[in-house]
PDB file of C-alpha atoms in Angstrom:
ATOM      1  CA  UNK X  97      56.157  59.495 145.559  1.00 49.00           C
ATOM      2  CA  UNK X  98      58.827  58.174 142.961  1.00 56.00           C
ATOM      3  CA  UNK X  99      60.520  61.104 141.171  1.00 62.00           C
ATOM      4  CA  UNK X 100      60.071  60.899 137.415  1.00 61.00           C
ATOM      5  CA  UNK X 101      63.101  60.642 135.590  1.00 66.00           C
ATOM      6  CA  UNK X 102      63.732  62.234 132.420  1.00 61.00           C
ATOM      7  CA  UNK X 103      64.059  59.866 129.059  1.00 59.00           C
ATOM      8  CA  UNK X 104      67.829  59.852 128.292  1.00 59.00           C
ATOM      9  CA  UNK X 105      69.418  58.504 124.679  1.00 58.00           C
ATOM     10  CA  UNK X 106      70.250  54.824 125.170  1.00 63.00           C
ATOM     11  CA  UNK X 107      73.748  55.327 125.700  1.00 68.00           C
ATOM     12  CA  UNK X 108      72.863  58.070 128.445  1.00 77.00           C
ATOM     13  CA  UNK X 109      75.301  60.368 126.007  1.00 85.00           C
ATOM     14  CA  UNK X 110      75.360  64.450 126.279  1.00 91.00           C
ATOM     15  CA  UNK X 111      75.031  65.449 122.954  1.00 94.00           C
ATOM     16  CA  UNK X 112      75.593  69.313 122.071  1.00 96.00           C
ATOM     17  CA  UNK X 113      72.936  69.974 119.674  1.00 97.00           C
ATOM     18  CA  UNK X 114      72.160  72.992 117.841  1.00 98.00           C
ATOM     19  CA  UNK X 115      68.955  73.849 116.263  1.00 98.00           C
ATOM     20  CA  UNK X 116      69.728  76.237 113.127  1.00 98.00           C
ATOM     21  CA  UNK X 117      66.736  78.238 112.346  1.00 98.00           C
ATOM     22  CA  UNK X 118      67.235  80.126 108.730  1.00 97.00           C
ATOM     23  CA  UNK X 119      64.069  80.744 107.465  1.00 97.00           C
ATOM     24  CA  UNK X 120      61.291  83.971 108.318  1.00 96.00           C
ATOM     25  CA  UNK X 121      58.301  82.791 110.292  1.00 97.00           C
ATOM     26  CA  UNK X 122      54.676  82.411 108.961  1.00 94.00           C
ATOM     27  CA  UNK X 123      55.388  81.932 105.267  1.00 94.00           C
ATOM     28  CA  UNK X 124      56.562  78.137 105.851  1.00 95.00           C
ATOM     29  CA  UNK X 125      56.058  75.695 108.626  1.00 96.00           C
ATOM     30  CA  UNK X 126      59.849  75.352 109.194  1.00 97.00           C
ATOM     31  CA  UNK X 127      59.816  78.004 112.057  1.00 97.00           C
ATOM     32  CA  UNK X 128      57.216  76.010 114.180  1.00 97.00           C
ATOM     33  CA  UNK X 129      58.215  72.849 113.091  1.00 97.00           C
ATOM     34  CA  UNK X 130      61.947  73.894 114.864  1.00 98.00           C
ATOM     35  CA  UNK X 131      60.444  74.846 117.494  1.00 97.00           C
ATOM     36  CA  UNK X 132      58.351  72.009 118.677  1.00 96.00           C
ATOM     37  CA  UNK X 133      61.512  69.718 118.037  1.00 96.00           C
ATOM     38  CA  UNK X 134      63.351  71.960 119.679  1.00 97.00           C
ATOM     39  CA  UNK X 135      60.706  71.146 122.815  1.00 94.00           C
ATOM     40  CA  UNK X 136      60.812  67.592 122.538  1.00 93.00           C
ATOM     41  CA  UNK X 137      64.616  67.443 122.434  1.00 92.00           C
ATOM     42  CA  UNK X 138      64.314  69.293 125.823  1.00 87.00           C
ATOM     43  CA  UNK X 139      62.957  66.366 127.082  1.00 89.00           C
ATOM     44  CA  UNK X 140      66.324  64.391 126.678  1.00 90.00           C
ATOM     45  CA  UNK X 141      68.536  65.909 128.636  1.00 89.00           C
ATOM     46  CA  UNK X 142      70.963  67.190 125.433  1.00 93.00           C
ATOM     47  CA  UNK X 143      73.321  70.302 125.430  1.00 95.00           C
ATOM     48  CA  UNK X 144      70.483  72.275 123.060  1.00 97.00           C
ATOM     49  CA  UNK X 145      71.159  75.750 121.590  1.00 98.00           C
ATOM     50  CA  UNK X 146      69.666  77.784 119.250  1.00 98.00           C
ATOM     51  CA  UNK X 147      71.123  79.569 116.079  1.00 98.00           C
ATOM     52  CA  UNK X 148      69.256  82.179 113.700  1.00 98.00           C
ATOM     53  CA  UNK X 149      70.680  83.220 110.952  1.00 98.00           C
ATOM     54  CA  UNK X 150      69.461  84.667 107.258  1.00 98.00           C
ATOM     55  CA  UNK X 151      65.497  85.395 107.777  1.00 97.00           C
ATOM     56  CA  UNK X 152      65.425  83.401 110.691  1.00 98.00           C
ATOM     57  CA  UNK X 153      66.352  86.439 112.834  1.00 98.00           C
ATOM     58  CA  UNK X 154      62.929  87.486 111.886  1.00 96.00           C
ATOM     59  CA  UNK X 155      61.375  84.786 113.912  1.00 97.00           C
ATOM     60  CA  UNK X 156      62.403  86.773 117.257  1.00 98.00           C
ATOM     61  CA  UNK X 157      61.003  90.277 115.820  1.00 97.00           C
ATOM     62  CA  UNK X 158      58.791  91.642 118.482  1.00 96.00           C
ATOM     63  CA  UNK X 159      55.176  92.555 117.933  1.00 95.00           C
ATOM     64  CA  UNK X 160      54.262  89.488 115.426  1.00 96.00           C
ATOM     65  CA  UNK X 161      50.644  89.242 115.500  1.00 95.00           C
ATOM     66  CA  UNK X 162      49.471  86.400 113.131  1.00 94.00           C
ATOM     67  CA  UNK X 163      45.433  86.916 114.243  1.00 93.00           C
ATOM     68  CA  UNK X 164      44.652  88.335 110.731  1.00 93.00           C
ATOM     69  CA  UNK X 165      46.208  85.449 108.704  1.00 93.00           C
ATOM     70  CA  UNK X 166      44.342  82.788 111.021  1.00 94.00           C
ATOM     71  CA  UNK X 167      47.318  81.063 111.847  1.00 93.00           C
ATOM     72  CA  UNK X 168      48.866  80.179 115.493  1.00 93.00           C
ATOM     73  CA  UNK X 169      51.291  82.977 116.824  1.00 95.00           C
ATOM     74  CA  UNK X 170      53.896  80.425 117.907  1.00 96.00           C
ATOM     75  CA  UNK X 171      56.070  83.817 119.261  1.00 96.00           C
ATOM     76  CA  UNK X 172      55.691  83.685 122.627  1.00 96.00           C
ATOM     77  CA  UNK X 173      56.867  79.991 122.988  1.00 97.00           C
ATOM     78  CA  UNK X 174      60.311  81.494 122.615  1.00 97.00           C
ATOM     79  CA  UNK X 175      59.973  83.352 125.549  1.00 96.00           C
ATOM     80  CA  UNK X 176      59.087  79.852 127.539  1.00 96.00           C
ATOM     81  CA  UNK X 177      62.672  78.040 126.468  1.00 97.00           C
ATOM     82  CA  UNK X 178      64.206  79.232 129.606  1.00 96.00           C
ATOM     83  CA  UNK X 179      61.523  77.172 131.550  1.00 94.00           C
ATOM     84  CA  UNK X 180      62.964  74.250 129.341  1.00 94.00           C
ATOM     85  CA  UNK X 181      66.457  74.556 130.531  1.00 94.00           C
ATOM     86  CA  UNK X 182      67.115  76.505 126.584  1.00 96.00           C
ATOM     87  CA  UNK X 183      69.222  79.483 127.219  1.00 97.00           C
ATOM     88  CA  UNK X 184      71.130  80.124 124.465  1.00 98.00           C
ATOM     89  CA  UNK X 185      69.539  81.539 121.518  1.00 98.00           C
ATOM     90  CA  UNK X 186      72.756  82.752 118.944  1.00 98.00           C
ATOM     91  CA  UNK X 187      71.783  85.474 116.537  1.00 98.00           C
ATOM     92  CA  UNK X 188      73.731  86.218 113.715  1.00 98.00           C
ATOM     93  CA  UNK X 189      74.469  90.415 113.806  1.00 98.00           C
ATOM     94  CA  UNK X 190      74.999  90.983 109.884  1.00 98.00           C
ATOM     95  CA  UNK X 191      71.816  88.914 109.202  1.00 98.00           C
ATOM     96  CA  UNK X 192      70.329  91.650 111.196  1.00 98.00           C
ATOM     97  CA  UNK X 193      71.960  94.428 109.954  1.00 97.00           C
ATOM     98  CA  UNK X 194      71.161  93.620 106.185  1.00 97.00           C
ATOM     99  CA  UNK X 195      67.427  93.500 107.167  1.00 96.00           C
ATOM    100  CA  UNK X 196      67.906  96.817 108.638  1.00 96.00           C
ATOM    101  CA  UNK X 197      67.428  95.262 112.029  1.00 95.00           C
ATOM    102  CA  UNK X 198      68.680  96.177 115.589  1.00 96.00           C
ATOM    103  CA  UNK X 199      68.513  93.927 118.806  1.00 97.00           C
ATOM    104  CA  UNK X 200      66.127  96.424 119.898  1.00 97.00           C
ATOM    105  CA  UNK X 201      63.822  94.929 117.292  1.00 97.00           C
ATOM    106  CA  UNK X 202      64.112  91.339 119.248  1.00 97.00           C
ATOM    107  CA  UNK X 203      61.621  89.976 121.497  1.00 97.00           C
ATOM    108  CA  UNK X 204      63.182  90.160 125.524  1.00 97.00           C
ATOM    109  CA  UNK X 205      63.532  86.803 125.888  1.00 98.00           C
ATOM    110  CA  UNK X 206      65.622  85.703 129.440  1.00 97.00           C
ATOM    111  CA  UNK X 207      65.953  82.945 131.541  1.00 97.00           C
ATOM    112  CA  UNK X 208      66.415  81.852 135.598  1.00 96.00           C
ATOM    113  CA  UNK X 209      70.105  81.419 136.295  1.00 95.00           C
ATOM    114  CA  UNK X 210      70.780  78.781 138.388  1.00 93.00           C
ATOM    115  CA  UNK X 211      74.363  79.406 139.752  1.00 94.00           C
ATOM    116  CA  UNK X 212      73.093  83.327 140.537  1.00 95.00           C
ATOM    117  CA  UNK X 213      70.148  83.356 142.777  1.00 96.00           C
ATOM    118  CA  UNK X 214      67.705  82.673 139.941  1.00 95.00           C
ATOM    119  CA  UNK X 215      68.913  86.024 138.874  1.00 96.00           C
ATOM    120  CA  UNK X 216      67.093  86.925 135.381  1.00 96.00           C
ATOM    121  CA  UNK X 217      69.965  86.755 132.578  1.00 97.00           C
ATOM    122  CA  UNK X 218      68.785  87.650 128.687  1.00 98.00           C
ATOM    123  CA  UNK X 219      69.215  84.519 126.448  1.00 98.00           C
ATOM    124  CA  UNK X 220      69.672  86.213 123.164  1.00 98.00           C
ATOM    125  CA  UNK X 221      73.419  86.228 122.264  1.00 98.00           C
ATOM    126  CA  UNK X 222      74.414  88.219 119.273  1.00 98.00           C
ATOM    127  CA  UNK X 223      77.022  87.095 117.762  1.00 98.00           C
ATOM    128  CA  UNK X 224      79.187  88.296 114.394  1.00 98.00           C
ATOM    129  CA  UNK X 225      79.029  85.580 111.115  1.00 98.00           C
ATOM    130  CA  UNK X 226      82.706  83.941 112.162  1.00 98.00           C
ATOM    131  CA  UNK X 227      81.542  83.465 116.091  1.00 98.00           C
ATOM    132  CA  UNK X 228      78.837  81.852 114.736  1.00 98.00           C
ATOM    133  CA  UNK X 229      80.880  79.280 112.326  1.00 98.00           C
ATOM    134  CA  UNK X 230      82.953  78.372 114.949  1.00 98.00           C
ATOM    135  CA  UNK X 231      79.900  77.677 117.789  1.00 98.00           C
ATOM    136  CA  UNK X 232      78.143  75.878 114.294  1.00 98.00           C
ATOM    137  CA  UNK X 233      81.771  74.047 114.846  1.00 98.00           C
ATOM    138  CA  UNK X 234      81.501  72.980 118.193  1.00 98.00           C
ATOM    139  CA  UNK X 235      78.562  70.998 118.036  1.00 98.00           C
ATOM    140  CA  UNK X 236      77.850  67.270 117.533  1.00 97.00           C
ATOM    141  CA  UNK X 237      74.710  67.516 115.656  1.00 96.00           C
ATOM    142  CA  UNK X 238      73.285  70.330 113.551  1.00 97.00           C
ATOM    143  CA  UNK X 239      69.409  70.132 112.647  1.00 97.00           C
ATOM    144  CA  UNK X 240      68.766  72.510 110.378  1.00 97.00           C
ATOM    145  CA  UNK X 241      65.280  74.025 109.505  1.00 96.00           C
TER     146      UNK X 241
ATOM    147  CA  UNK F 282      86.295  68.851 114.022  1.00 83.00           C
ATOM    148  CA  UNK F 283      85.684  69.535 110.332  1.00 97.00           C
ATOM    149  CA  UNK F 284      82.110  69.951 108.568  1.00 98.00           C
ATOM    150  CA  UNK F 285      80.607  68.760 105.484  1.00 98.00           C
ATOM    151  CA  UNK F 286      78.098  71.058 104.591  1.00 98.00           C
ATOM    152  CA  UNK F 287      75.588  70.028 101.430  1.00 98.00           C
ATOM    153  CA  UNK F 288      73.691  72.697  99.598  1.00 98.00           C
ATOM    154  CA  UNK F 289      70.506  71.686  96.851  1.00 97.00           C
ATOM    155  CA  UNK F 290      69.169  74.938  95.576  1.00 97.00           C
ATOM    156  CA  UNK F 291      70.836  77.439  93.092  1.00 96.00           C
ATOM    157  CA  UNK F 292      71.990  80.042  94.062  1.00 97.00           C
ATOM    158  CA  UNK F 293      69.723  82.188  91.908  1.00 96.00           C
ATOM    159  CA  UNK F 294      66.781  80.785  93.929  1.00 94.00           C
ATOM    160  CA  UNK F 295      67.735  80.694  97.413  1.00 96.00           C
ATOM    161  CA  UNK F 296      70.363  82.728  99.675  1.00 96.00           C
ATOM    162  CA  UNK F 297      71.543  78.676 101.104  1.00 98.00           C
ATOM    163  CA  UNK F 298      74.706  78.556  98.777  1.00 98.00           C
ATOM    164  CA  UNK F 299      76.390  82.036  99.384  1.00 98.00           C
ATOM    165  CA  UNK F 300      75.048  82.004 103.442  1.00 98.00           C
ATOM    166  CA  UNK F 301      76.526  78.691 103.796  1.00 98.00           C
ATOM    167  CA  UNK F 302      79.899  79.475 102.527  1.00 98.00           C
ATOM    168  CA  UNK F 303      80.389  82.792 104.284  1.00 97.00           C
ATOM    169  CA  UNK F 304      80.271  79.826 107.144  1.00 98.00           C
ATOM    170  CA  UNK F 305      82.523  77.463 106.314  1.00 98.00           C
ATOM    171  CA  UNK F 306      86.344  76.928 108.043  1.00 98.00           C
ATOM    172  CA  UNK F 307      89.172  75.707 107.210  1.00 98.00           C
ATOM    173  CA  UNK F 308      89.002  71.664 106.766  1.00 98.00           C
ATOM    174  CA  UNK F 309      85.608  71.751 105.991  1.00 98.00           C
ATOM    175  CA  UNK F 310      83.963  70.448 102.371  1.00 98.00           C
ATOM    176  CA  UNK F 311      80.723  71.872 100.803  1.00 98.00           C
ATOM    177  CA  UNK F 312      79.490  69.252  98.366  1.00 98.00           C
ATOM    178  CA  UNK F 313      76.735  71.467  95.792  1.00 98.00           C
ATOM    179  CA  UNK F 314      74.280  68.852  94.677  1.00 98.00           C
ATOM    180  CA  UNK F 315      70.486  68.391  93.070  1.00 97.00           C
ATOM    181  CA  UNK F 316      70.241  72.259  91.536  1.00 94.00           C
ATOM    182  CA  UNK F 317      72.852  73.914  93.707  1.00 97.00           C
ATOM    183  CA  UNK F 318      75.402  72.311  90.950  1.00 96.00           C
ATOM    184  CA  UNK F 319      74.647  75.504  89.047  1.00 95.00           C
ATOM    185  CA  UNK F 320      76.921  77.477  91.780  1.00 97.00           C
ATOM    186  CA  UNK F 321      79.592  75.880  90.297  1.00 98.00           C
ATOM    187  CA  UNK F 322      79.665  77.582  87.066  1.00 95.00           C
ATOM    188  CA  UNK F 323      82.110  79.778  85.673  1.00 96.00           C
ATOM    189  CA  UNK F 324      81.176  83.326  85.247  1.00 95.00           C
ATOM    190  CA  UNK F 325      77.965  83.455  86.881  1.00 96.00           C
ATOM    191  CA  UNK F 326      76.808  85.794  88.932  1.00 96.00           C
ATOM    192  CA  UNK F 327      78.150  84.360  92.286  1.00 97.00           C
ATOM    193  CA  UNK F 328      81.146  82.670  90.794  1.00 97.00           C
ATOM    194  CA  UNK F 329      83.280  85.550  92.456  1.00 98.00           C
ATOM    195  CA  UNK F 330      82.388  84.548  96.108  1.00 98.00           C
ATOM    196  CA  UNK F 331      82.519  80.812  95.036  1.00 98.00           C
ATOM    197  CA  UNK F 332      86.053  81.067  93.778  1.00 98.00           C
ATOM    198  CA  UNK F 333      86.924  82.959  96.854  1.00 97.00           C
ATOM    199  CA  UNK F 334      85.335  80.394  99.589  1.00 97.00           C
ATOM    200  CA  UNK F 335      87.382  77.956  97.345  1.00 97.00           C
ATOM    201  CA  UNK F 336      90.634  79.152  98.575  1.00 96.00           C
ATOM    202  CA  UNK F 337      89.281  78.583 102.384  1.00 97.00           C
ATOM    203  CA  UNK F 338      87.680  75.093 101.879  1.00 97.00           C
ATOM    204  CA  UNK F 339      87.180  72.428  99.499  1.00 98.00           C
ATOM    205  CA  UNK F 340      84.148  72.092  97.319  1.00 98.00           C
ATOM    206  CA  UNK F 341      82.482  69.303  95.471  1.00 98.00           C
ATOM    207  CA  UNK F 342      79.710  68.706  92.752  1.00 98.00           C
ATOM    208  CA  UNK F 343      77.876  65.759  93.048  1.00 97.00           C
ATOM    209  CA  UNK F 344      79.024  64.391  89.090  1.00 97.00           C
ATOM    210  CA  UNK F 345      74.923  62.890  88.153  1.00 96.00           C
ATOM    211  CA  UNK F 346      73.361  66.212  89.003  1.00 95.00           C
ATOM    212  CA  UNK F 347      75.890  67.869  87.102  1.00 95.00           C
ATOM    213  CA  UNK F 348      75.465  65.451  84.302  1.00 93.00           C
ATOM    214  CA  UNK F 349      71.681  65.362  84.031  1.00 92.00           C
ATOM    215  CA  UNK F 350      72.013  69.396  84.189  1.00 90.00           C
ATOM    216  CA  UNK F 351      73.694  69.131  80.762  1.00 90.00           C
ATOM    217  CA  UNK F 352      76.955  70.195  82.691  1.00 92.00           C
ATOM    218  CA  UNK F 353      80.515  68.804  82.577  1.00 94.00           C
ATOM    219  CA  UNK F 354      83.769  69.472  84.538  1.00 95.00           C
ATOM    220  CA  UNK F 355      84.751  72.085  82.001  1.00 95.00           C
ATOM    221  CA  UNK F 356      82.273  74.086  82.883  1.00 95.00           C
ATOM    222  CA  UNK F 357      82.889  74.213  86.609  1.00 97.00           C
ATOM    223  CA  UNK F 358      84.662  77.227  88.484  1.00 97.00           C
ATOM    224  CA  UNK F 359      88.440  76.221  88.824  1.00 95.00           C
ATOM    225  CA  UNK F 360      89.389  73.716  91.794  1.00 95.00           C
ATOM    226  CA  UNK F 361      85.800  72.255  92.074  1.00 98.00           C
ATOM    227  CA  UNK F 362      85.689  68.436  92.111  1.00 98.00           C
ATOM    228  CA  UNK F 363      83.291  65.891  90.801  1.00 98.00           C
ATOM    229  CA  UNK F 364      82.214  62.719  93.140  1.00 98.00           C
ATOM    230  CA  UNK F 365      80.244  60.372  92.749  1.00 98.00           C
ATOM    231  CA  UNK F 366      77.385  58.697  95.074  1.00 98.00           C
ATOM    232  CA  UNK F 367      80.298  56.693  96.973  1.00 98.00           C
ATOM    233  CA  UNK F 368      82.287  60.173  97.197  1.00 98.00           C
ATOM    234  CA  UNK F 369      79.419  60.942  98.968  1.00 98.00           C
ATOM    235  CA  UNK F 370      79.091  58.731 101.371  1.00 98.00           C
ATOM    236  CA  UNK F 371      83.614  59.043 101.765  1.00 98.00           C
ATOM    237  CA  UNK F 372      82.874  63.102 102.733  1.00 98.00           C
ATOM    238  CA  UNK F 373      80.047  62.053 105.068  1.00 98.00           C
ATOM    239  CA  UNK F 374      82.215  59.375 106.870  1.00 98.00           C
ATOM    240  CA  UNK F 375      85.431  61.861 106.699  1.00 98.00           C
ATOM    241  CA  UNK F 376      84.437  64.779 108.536  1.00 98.00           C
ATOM    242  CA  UNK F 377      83.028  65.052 112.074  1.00 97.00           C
ATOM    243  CA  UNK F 378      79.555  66.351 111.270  1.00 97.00           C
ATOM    244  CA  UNK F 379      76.926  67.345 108.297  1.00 98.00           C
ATOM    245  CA  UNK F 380      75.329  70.634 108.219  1.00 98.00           C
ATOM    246  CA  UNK F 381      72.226  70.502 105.343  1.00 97.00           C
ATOM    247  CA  UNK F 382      71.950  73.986 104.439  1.00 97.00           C
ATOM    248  CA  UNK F 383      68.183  74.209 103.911  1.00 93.00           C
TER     249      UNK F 383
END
């Protein structure tokens, strides 16, 4: 059977794109809206990260539960980015701190590693507001949402 | 590697302004256009962190939102330029990347 092959760009380029998620789930349909881009661009073979920063930390709280408000609890599809080759998820540590957050507050979220026996490594990075300007730095496209 | 990063809400409304310059480098430009332009008055509320992310970057108004704002240069926090559509488009084209600060 012929092996499907993954659309690439049409220059076959490896782009380093980060997704930068700054707004709280629920309330708007940024969150979701991210994160099914963030899915499709999985498709095309790009360097993808994610960053949250501001109330977009509080789309990786733990416990959401959006059954009362009728819409879709989109949470869990964080949890499947590893699955999509997504393993770096960049949280900003004073956005959590002034929501009185801890990373104990944050969903587990990990992925397979590859180069170490599949071994199980946690995909949440927190990182302090100047780490985070400089990855924002390193990138050749920032989508914001 | 520098950044352009464009903000459109005021400060007063949104947290975009003051989170997007407590992200900005060296090199980079943060143009303030549509209602952000009112983050670059003198003596508001925010001008304090304003006039210090001024010393670390350079930051723009876009001159017809100020304008139809009822705004002029005068009133702008010191070392904040004016540009024009085409200044724009000459940020966009000068640095490496834009970040819209949503």
């Amino acid at each position: 059977m012929a092996e499907v092959e993954a659309p690439k760009l049409p220059s076959g380029v490896r782009k380093k794109l980060m997704f930068v998620n700054r707004k709280a789930p629920h309330g708007t349909i940024y969150a979701l809206e991210a994160l099914e881009v963030v899915l499709i661009s999985a498709a095309f073979e790009q360097e993808v990260c994610l960053a949250f920063l501001d109330d977009g930390v509080f789309q990786l709280v733990k416990g959401q539960n959006t059954q009362a408000i009728g819409t879709k609890n989109f949470a869990p599809t964080y949890r499947a980015l590893g699955d999509y080759e997504i393993t770096r998820l960049y949280v900003e540590r004073e956005s959590l701190a002034e929501r009185g957050l801890a990373t104990a507050d944050l969903m587990p979220i990990v992925h397979e590693d590859p180069d170490d026996a599949d071994e199980e490594k946690p995909s949440i990075q927190v990182v302090g507001r100047a780490e985070m300007a400089t990855l924002m730095a390193e990138q050749d496209v920032l989508l914001s949402f | 590697m520098s950044t352009l990063h464009t903000v459109n809400k005021s400060p007063f409304e949104r947290a975009a302004l003051i989170s997007a310059l407590g992200h900005v480098r060296p090199g980079d430009a943060l143009l303030m256009i549509e209602d952000a332009v009112v983050g670059a008055r003198k003596r508001t509320a925010f001008a304090a962190v304003v006039e210090a992310a001024a010393k670390i970057c350079a930051l723009f108004v876009l001159a017809p939102d100020l304008a139809a704002r009822g705004m002029a240069e005068k009133d702008l926090i010191e070392g904040i330029k004016t540009v024009d559509y085409g200044g724009f488009v000459d940020l966009a084209a000068k640095h490496r990347r834009v970040q819209s600060w949503l």
